[in-house]
Coordinates of C-alpha atoms in Angstrom, one line a residue:
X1 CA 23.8 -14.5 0.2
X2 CA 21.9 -12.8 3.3
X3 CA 21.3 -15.3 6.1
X4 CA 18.1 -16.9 7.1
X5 CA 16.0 -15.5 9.2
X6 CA 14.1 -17.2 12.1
X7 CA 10.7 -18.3 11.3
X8 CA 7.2 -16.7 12.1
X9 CA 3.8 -17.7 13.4
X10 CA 1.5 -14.6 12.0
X11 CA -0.5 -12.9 14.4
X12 CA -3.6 -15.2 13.1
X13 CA -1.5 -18.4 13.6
X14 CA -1.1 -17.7 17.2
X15 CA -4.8 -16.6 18.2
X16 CA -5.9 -20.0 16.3
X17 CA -3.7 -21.8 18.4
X18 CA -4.6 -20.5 21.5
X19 CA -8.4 -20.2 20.8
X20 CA -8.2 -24.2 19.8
X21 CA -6.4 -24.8 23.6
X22 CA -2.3 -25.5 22.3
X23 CA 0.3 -23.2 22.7
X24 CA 2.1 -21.5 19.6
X25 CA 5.5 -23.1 18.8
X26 CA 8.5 -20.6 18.0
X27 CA 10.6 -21.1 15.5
X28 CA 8.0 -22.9 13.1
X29 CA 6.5 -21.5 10.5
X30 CA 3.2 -22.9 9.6
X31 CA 0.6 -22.4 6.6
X32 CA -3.3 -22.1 6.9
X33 CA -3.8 -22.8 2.9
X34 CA -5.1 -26.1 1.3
X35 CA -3.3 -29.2 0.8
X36 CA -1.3 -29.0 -2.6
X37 CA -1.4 -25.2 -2.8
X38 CA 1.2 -23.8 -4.4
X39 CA 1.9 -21.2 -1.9
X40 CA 5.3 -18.5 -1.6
X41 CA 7.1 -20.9 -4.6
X42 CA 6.7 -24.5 -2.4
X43 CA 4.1 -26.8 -1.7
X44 CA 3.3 -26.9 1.7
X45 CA 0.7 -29.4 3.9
X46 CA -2.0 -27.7 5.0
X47 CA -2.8 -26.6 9.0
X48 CA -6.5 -25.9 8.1
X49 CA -7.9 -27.1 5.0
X50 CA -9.7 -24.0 3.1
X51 CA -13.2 -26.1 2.7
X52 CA -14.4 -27.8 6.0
X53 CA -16.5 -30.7 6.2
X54 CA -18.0 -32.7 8.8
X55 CA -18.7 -36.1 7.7
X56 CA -20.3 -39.2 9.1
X57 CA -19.3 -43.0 8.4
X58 CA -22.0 -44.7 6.5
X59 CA -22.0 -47.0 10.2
X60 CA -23.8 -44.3 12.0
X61 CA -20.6 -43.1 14.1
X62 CA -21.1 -40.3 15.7
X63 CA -19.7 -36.9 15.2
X64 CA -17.1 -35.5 17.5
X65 CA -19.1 -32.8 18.4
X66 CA -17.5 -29.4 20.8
X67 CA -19.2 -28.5 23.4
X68 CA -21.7 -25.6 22.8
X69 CA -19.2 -23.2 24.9
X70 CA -16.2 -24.3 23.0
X71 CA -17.5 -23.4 19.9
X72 CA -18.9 -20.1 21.1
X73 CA -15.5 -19.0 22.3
X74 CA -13.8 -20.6 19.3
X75 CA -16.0 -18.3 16.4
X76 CA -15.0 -15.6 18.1
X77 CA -11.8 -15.9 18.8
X78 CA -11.8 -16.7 14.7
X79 CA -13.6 -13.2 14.0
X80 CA -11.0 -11.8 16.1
X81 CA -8.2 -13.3 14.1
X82 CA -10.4 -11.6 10.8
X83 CA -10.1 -8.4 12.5
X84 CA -6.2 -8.3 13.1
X85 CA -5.3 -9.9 10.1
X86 CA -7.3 -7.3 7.8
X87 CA -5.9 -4.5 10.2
X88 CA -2.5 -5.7 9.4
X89 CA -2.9 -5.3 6.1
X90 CA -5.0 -2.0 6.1
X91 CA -3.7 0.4 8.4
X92 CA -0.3 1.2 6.6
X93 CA -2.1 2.2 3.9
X94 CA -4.7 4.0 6.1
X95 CA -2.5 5.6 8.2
X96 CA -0.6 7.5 5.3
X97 CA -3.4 8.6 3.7
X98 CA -4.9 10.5 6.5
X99 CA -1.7 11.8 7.9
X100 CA -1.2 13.5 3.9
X101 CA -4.8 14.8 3.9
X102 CA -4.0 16.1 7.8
X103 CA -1.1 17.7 6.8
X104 CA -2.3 19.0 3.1
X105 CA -5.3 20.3 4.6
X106 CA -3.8 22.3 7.2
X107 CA -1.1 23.9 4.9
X108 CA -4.1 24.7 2.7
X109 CA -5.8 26.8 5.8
X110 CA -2.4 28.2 6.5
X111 CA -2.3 29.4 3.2
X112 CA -5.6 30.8 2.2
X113 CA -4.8 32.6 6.0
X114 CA -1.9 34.1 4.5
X115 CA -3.4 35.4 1.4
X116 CA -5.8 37.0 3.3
X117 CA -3.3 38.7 5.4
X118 CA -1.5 39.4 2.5
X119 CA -4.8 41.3 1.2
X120 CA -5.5 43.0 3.7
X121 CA -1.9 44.9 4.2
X122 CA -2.2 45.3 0.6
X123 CA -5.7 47.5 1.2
X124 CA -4.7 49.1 4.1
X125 CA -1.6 50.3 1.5
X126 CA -3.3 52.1 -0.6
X127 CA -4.8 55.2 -0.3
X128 CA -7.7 54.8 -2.3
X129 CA -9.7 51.4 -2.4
X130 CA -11.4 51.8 -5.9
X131 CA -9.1 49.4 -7.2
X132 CA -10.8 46.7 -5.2
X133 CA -14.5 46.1 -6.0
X134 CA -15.7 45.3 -2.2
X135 CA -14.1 45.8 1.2
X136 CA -14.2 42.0 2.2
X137 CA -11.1 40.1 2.0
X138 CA -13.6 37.3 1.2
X139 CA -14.2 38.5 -1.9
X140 CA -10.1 38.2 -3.1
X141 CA -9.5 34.8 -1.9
X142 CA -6.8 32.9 -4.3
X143 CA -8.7 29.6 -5.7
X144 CA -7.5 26.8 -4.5
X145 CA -5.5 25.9 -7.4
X146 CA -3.4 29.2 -6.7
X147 CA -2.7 28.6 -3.3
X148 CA -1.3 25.3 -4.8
X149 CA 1.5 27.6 -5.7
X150 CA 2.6 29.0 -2.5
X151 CA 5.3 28.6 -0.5
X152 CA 3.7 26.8 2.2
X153 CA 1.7 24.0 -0.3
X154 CA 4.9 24.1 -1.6
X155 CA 7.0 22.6 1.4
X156 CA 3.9 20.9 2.7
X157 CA 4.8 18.2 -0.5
X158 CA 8.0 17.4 1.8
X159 CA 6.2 16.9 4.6
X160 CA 3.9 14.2 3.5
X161 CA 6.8 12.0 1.9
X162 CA 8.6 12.8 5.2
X163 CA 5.7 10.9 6.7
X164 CA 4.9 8.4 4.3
X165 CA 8.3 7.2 4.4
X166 CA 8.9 7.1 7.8
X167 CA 5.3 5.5 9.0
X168 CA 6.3 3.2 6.2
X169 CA 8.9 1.8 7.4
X170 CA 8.3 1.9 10.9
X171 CA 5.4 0.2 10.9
X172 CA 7.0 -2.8 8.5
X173 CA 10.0 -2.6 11.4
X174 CA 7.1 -3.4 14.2
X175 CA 4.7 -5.6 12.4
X176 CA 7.1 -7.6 10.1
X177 CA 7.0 -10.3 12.2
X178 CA 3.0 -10.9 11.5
X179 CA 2.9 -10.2 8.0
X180 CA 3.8 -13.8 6.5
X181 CA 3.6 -12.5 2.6
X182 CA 6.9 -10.1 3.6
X183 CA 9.3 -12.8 5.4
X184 CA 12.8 -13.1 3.8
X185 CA 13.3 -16.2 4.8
X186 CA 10.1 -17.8 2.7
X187 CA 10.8 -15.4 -0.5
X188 CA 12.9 -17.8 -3.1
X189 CA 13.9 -16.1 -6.0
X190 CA 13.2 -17.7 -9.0
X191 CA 11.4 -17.4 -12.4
X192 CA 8.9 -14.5 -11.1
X193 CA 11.9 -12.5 -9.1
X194 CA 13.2 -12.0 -12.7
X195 CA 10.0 -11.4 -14.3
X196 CA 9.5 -8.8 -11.4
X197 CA 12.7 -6.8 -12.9
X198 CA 11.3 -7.0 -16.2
X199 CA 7.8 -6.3 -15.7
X200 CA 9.0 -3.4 -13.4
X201 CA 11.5 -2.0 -16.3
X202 CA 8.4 -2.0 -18.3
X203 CA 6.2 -0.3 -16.9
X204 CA 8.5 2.4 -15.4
X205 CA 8.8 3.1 -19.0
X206 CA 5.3 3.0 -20.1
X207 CA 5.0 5.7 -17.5
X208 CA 7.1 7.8 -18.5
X209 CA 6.0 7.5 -22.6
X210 CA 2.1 8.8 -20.9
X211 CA 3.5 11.7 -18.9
X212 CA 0.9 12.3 -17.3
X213 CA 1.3 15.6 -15.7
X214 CA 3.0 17.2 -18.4
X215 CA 1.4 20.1 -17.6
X216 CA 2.1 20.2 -14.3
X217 CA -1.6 20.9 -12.9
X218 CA -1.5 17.8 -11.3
X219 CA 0.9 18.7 -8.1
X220 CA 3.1 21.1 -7.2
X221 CA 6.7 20.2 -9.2
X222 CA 8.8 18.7 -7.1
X223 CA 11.9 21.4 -6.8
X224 CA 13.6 21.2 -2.7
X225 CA 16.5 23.0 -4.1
X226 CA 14.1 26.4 -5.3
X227 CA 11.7 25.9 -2.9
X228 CA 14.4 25.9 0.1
X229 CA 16.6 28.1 -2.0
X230 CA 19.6 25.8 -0.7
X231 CA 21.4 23.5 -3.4
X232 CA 22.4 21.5 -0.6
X233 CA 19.0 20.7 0.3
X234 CA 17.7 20.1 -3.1
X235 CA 20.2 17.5 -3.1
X236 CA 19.1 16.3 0.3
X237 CA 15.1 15.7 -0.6
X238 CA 16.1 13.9 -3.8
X239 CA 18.3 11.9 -2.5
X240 CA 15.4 11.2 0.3
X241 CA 13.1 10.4 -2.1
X242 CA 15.3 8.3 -4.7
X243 CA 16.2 5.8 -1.4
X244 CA 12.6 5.5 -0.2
X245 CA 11.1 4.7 -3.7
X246 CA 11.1 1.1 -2.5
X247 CA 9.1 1.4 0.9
X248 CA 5.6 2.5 -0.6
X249 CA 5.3 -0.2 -3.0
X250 CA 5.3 -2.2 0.1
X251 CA 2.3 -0.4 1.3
X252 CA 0.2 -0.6 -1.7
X253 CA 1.3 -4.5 -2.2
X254 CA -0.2 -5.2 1.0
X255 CA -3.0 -3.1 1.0
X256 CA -4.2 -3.6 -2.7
X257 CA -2.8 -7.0 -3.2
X258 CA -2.7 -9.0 -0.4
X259 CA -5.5 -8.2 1.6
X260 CA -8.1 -6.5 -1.0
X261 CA -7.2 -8.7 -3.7
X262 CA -7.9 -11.9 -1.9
X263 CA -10.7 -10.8 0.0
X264 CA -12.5 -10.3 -3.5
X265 CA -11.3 -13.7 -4.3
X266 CA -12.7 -15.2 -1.3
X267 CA -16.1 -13.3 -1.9
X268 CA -16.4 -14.9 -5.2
X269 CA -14.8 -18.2 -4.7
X270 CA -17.8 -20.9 -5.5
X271 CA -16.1 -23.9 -5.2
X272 CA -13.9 -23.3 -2.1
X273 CA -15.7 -22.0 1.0
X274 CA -12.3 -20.1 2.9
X275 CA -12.5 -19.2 5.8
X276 CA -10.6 -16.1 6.2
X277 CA -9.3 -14.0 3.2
X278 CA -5.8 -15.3 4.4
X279 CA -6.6 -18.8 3.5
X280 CA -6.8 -17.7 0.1
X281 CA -3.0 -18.3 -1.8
X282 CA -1.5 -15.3 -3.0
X283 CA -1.3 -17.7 -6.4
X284 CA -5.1 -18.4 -7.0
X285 CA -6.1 -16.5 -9.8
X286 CA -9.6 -14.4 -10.4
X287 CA -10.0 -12.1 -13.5
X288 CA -12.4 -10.0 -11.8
X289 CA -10.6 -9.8 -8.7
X290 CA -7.5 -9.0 -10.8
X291 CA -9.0 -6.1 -12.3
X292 CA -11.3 -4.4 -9.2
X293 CA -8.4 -3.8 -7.1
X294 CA -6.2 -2.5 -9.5
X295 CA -9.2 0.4 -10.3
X296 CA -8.9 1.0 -7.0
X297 CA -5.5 1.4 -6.9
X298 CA -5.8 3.5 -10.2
X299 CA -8.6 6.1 -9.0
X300 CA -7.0 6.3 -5.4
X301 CA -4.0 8.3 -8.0
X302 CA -6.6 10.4 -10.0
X303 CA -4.9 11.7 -13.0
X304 CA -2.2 9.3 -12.7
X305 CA -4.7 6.3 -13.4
X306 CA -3.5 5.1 -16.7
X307 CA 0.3 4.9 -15.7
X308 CA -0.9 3.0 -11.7
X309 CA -3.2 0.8 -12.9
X310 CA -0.8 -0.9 -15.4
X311 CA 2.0 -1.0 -12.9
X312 CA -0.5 -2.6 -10.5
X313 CA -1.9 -5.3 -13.1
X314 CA 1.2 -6.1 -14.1
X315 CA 2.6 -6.5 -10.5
X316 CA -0.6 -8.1 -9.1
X317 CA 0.2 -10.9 -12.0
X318 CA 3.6 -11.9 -11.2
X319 CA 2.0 -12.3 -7.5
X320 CA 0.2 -14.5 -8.6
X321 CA 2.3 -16.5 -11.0
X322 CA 4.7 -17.1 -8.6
X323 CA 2.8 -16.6 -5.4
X324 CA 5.1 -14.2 -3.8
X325 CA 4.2 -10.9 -2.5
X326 CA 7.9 -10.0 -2.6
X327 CA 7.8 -10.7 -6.4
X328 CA 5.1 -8.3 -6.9
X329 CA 7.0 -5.6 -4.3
X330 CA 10.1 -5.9 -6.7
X331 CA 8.4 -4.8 -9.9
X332 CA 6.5 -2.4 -8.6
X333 CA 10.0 -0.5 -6.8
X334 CA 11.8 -1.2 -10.0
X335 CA 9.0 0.7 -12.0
X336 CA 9.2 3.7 -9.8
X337 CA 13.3 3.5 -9.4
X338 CA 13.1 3.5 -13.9
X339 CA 11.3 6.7 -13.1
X340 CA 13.2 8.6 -10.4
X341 CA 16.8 7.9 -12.5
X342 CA 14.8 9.3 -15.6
X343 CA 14.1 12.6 -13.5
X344 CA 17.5 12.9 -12.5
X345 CA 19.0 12.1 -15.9
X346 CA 16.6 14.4 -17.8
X347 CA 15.5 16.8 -15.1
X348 CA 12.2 16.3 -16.2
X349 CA 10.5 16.8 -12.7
X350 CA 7.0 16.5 -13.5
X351 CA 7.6 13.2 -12.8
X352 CA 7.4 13.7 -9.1

């Protein structure tokens, strides 16, 4: 049984506070969601209802009205709060991605450099250059899909989970403390904690009944141990990447889930006016919302789509049955653990 942790105020919490003139209380956790939502498995009174009304008694009484200033200062200090809270939620997700492209992108220059060099020593070789039809090294460049291939695009695979892992992490380590939807001490397990292990069971193995990439012209296979030529280092990079199968989930969940998937819900809420897309429980359902943000999820991992747009459906709706992030965060790590213990017990690497 771990111990409880100390409750948070999220970063929005505290600038709501401020902006309204009180001073945040430590140790209290406090929810912005409607009276009588069923929000993280409890029901919780509500800090700032999600519909606001300002009504008048039928005796004419006036309306506590703010002062023009106050108000001023007050929207914007709420736009603010929009900002950071949607930041929260994006940049992990943000951050990866550009730092893989960065580092794919520049291996692929390196590479296409090398071929030329390669190329070119191979011309100057020979004594004759009727073999090659044109003098330009432009004209043998390897196609993209070869330079795939190399050593360099090769390695530059263990590079980008270096990074994904480690920003991961990190930035959960810095910013835990703001993202509510993550908080030990609010997760109770329960009905949707085991349907997470379930769910998460099946559609690890739904994955790996579409092997997807049996070819193997999606990536570059996934071998440390040839491409390092080092058994000890094959065993290294797997174990590195068995450990931190649980840390990206947590990444898409909060990019995907928590902050696209209720944005959507707030944009097409009719009979609830919220007013920030936190407001909206993670346990309010909308088909449509459902479905969007999991085809985002699913082109965002091209070829892959089938196999990530099931695992995110089916983790986006035990979120929302038991309006946990955490419970959605567990199925989707045990559907990508059923898939990294099938690669190790068949060797089947295509997998990764």
């Amino acid at each position: 049984m771990s111990s409880a942790l100390p409750s948070r105020s999220s970063a929005g919490e505290w600038l709501s506070i401020v902006a309204a003139g009180g001073a945040p209380e430590l140790g209290r956790s406090s929810s912005r969601h409607g009276a009588g939502v069923r929000f993280f498995g409890r029901e919780r009174p509500s800090v700032v209802a999600g519909r606001h009304h300002r009504q008048s008694s039928v005796g004419g009484a006036e309306d506590d009205r703010e002062p023009q200033g106050s108000s001023s200062l007050a929207r914007s200090c709420i736009r603010m709060v929009q900002v950071v809270e949607t930041l929260l939620r994006v940049l992990p997700w943000l951050t990866t991605t550009l730092a893989a492209n960065v580092i794919h992108y520049r291996s692929l220059f390196s590479a296409r450099q090398e071929g030329r060099r390669h190329f070119i020593e191979s011309a100057a070789a020979l004594s004759s250059r009727r073999h090659f039809p044109g003098s330009s090294p432009d004209e043998h460049e390897l196609l993209t899909f070869d330079l795939m291939q190399s050593a360099i695009m090769r390695k530059a695979r263990y590079k980008i989970k270096v990074v994904h892992y480690s920003s991961t992490v990190l930035y959960v380590a810095l910013f835990y403390a703001f993202l509510p939807e993550l908080h030990l001490d609010e997760f109770v397990p329960g009905l949707g904690t085991a349907e997470g292990l379930v769910v998460g069971l099946l559609s690890g193995l739904v994955t790996i009944l579409l092997d997807e990439n049996r070819l193997g012209d999606m990536r570059t296979t996934w071998r440390p141990g040839v491409d390092y030529e080092s058994r000890f280092w094959g065993f290294v990079w797997d174990a590195i990447r068995i450990l931190c199968a649980s840390s990206t989930p947590i990444e898409d969940c909060l990019f995907y889930h928590s902050w696209l998937y209720r944005v959507l819900v707030q944009s097409l809420s009719d009979d609830i006016e919220f007013e920030s897309f936190t407001d909206v429980p993670l346990s309010m359902w909308s088909w449509t919302a459902w479905l969007v943000c999991n085809s985002a999820l699913a082109l965002y991992n091209g070829k892959e789509w089938r196999s990530s747009m099931l695992s995110g459906l089916l983790s986006l709706w035990v979120t929302a049955r038991s309006g946990q992030l955490l419970d959605g965060v567990l199925a989707l790590s045990v559907s990508r653990m059923t898939v990294n213990l099938w690669v190790v017990l068949t060797g089947q690497r295509q997998f990764w």
